[in-house]
PDB file of C-alpha atoms in Angstrom:
ATOM      1  CA  MET C   1      72.583  76.849 155.927  1.00 81.00           C
ATOM      2  CA  TRP C   2      68.902  77.056 156.928  1.00 80.00           C
ATOM      3  CA  ALA C   3      66.275  79.550 155.935  1.00 78.00           C
ATOM      4  CA  ASP C   4      63.132  80.074 157.974  1.00 78.00           C
ATOM      5  CA  LYS C   5      59.839  81.116 156.444  1.00 78.00           C
ATOM      6  CA  LEU C   6      58.836  84.454 157.964  1.00 79.00           C
ATOM      7  CA  SER C   7      55.524  85.001 156.187  1.00 78.00           C
ATOM      8  CA  GLN C   8      52.737  83.108 154.469  1.00 79.00           C
ATOM      9  CA  GLN C   9      52.584  85.829 151.783  1.00 82.00           C
ATOM     10  CA  ARG C  10      53.895  85.104 148.294  1.00 82.00           C
ATOM     11  CA  TYR C  11      55.595  87.675 146.092  1.00 84.00           C
ATOM     12  CA  ALA C  12      56.208  87.705 142.335  1.00 86.00           C
ATOM     13  CA  GLN C  13      59.847  88.813 142.689  1.00 87.00           C
ATOM     14  CA  GLY C  14      60.615  89.795 146.291  1.00 86.00           C
ATOM     15  CA  GLU C  15      64.158  91.091 146.705  1.00 89.00           C
ATOM     16  CA  SER C  16      66.477  93.772 148.106  1.00 89.00           C
ATOM     17  CA  PRO C  17      65.731  93.323 151.825  1.00 91.00           C
ATOM     18  CA  ARG C  18      66.964  96.119 154.058  1.00 92.00           C
ATOM     19  CA  TRP C  19      66.626  96.865 157.757  1.00 92.00           C
ATOM     20  CA  ASP C  20      65.264 100.316 158.590  1.00 91.00           C
ATOM     21  CA  ALA C  21      66.848 101.070 161.974  1.00 89.00           C
ATOM     22  CA  ARG C  22      64.863 104.294 162.202  1.00 87.00           C
ATOM     23  CA  THR C  23      61.500 102.484 162.290  1.00 88.00           C
ATOM     24  CA  LYS C  24      62.782  99.025 163.311  1.00 89.00           C
ATOM     25  CA  ARG C  25      61.102  97.503 160.240  1.00 91.00           C
ATOM     26  CA  LEU C  26      62.243  95.266 157.418  1.00 92.00           C
ATOM     27  CA  LEU C  27      61.885  96.728 153.909  1.00 93.00           C
ATOM     28  CA  TRP C  28      61.847  94.765 150.649  1.00 93.00           C
ATOM     29  CA  VAL C  29      60.609  95.312 147.139  1.00 94.00           C
ATOM     30  CA  ASP C  30      58.614  93.236 144.711  1.00 93.00           C
ATOM     31  CA  LEU C  31      60.351  94.241 141.511  1.00 90.00           C
ATOM     32  CA  ALA C  32      57.739  92.729 139.190  1.00 89.00           C
ATOM     33  CA  THR C  33      54.748  94.465 140.801  1.00 92.00           C
ATOM     34  CA  GLY C  34      56.368  97.809 141.699  1.00 92.00           C
ATOM     35  CA  THR C  35      55.585  97.424 145.387  1.00 94.00           C
ATOM     36  CA  LEU C  36      57.550  98.375 148.503  1.00 94.00           C
ATOM     37  CA  HIS C  37      56.746  96.174 151.502  1.00 94.00           C
ATOM     38  CA  THR C  38      57.515  96.891 155.147  1.00 93.00           C
ATOM     39  CA  ALA C  39      56.937  94.789 158.250  1.00 93.00           C
ATOM     40  CA  GLN C  40      58.028  94.363 161.823  1.00 92.00           C
ATOM     41  CA  LEU C  41      60.051  91.281 162.664  1.00 87.00           C
ATOM     42  CA  ASP C  42      58.528  89.764 165.788  1.00 87.00           C
ATOM     43  CA  ALA C  43      59.535  86.371 167.205  1.00 84.00           C
ATOM     44  CA  GLY C  44      60.656  85.059 163.831  1.00 81.00           C
ATOM     45  CA  ALA C  45      57.590  86.240 161.902  1.00 85.00           C
ATOM     46  CA  LEU C  46      56.664  89.313 159.902  1.00 87.00           C
ATOM     47  CA  THR C  47      53.855  91.309 161.517  1.00 87.00           C
ATOM     48  CA  ASP C  48      52.116  94.628 160.900  1.00 86.00           C
ATOM     49  CA  GLN C  49      52.842  94.425 157.168  1.00 88.00           C
ATOM     50  CA  ALA C  50      52.263  97.413 154.892  1.00 92.00           C
ATOM     51  CA  SER C  51      52.561  97.674 151.112  1.00 94.00           C
ATOM     52  CA  TYR C  52      53.003 100.701 148.843  1.00 94.00           C
ATOM     53  CA  GLN C  53      52.335 100.558 145.094  1.00 92.00           C
ATOM     54  CA  VAL C  54      54.670 102.887 143.192  1.00 91.00           C
ATOM     55  CA  GLY C  55      53.400 102.407 139.637  1.00 85.00           C
ATOM     56  CA  ALA C  56      56.786 101.432 138.193  1.00 87.00           C
ATOM     57  CA  GLN C  57      59.314  98.657 138.727  1.00 89.00           C
ATOM     58  CA  ILE C  58      61.362  99.183 141.882  1.00 89.00           C
ATOM     59  CA  GLY C  59      64.992  98.064 141.989  1.00 89.00           C
ATOM     60  CA  CYS C  60      65.709  98.966 145.607  1.00 91.00           C
ATOM     61  CA  ALA C  61      64.565 101.204 148.454  1.00 93.00           C
ATOM     62  CA  ALA C  62      66.245 103.106 151.279  1.00 93.00           C
ATOM     63  CA  PRO C  63      64.776 105.027 154.210  1.00 93.00           C
ATOM     64  CA  VAL C  64      64.982 108.809 154.258  1.00 90.00           C
ATOM     65  CA  THR C  65      66.921 109.614 157.401  1.00 81.00           C
ATOM     66  CA  SER C  66      65.665 113.141 158.033  1.00 77.00           C
ATOM     67  CA  GLU C  67      61.932 112.307 157.932  1.00 78.00           C
ATOM     68  CA  ASP C  68      59.439 109.544 157.204  1.00 86.00           C
ATOM     69  CA  GLY C  69      59.397 107.853 153.833  1.00 92.00           C
ATOM     70  CA  TRP C  70      61.741 106.185 151.399  1.00 94.00           C
ATOM     71  CA  VAL C  71      63.768 106.799 148.265  1.00 94.00           C
ATOM     72  CA  VAL C  72      63.167 104.138 145.640  1.00 94.00           C
ATOM     73  CA  ALA C  73      64.947 103.449 142.366  1.00 92.00           C
ATOM     74  CA  THR C  74      62.133 103.234 139.799  1.00 87.00           C
ATOM     75  CA  GLY C  75      62.976 102.555 136.181  1.00 81.00           C
ATOM     76  CA  GLN C  76      64.863 105.683 135.108  1.00 85.00           C
ATOM     77  CA  ASN C  77      64.231 107.749 138.248  1.00 88.00           C
ATOM     78  CA  PHE C  78      64.904 108.134 141.898  1.00 92.00           C
ATOM     79  CA  THR C  79      61.465 108.596 143.432  1.00 92.00           C
ATOM     80  CA  ARG C  80      60.441 109.765 146.881  1.00 93.00           C
ATOM     81  CA  LEU C  81      57.723 107.574 148.408  1.00 93.00           C
ATOM     82  CA  HIS C  82      55.821 109.105 151.308  1.00 93.00           C
ATOM     83  CA  PRO C  83      54.111 107.044 154.049  1.00 91.00           C
ATOM     84  CA  ASN C  84      50.697 108.124 152.726  1.00 92.00           C
ATOM     85  CA  GLY C  85      51.560 106.438 149.380  1.00 91.00           C
ATOM     86  CA  THR C  86      52.149 109.569 147.319  1.00 91.00           C
ATOM     87  CA  THR C  87      55.284 109.828 145.190  1.00 91.00           C
ATOM     88  CA  ASN C  88      57.355 112.508 143.536  1.00 89.00           C
ATOM     89  CA  GLN C  89      60.331 112.206 141.195  1.00 88.00           C
ATOM     90  CA  ILE C  90      63.609 113.336 142.730  1.00 89.00           C
ATOM     91  CA  ALA C  91      66.009 112.848 139.819  1.00 86.00           C
ATOM     92  CA  LEU C  92      66.159 111.374 136.339  1.00 84.00           C
ATOM     93  CA  ILE C  93      68.998 108.848 136.267  1.00 80.00           C
ATOM     94  CA  ALA C  94      68.799 107.656 132.644  1.00 70.00           C
ATOM     95  CA  PRO C  95      67.831 109.224 129.314  1.00 67.00           C
ATOM     96  CA  THR C  96      64.299 108.508 128.098  1.00 62.00           C
ATOM     97  CA  SER C  97      64.956 108.796 124.356  1.00 64.00           C
ATOM     98  CA  ALA C  98      66.050 105.732 122.403  1.00 57.00           C
ATOM     99  CA  THR C  99      68.457 107.988 120.494  1.00 52.00           C
ATOM    100  CA  ALA C 100      70.080 109.499 123.572  1.00 55.00           C
ATOM    101  CA  PRO C 101      73.627 108.314 124.266  1.00 57.00           C
ATOM    102  CA  ILE C 102      74.027 105.793 127.036  1.00 54.00           C
TER     103      ILE C 102
END
């Protein structure tokens, strides 16, 4: 098996790649830095890259099908990330208190 280098960029913990068919862009997260990255795949290279800082660790991201933006799993929340970089919490997915049952 061979892997080709698509970018000269380096990431602390790049993972969870996903193709966004809606925008024809590759999405991936840098878990350690809390960043969502997007780029076009053009002739075996990533071009037109964009990055969005969320302010929390991101486990994965998925495009919102009805409009622009993404849903990202951030720590204990599902968060909506808008193309302008703003965020809003959609749902709490884990208790925040150390005494709360798991």
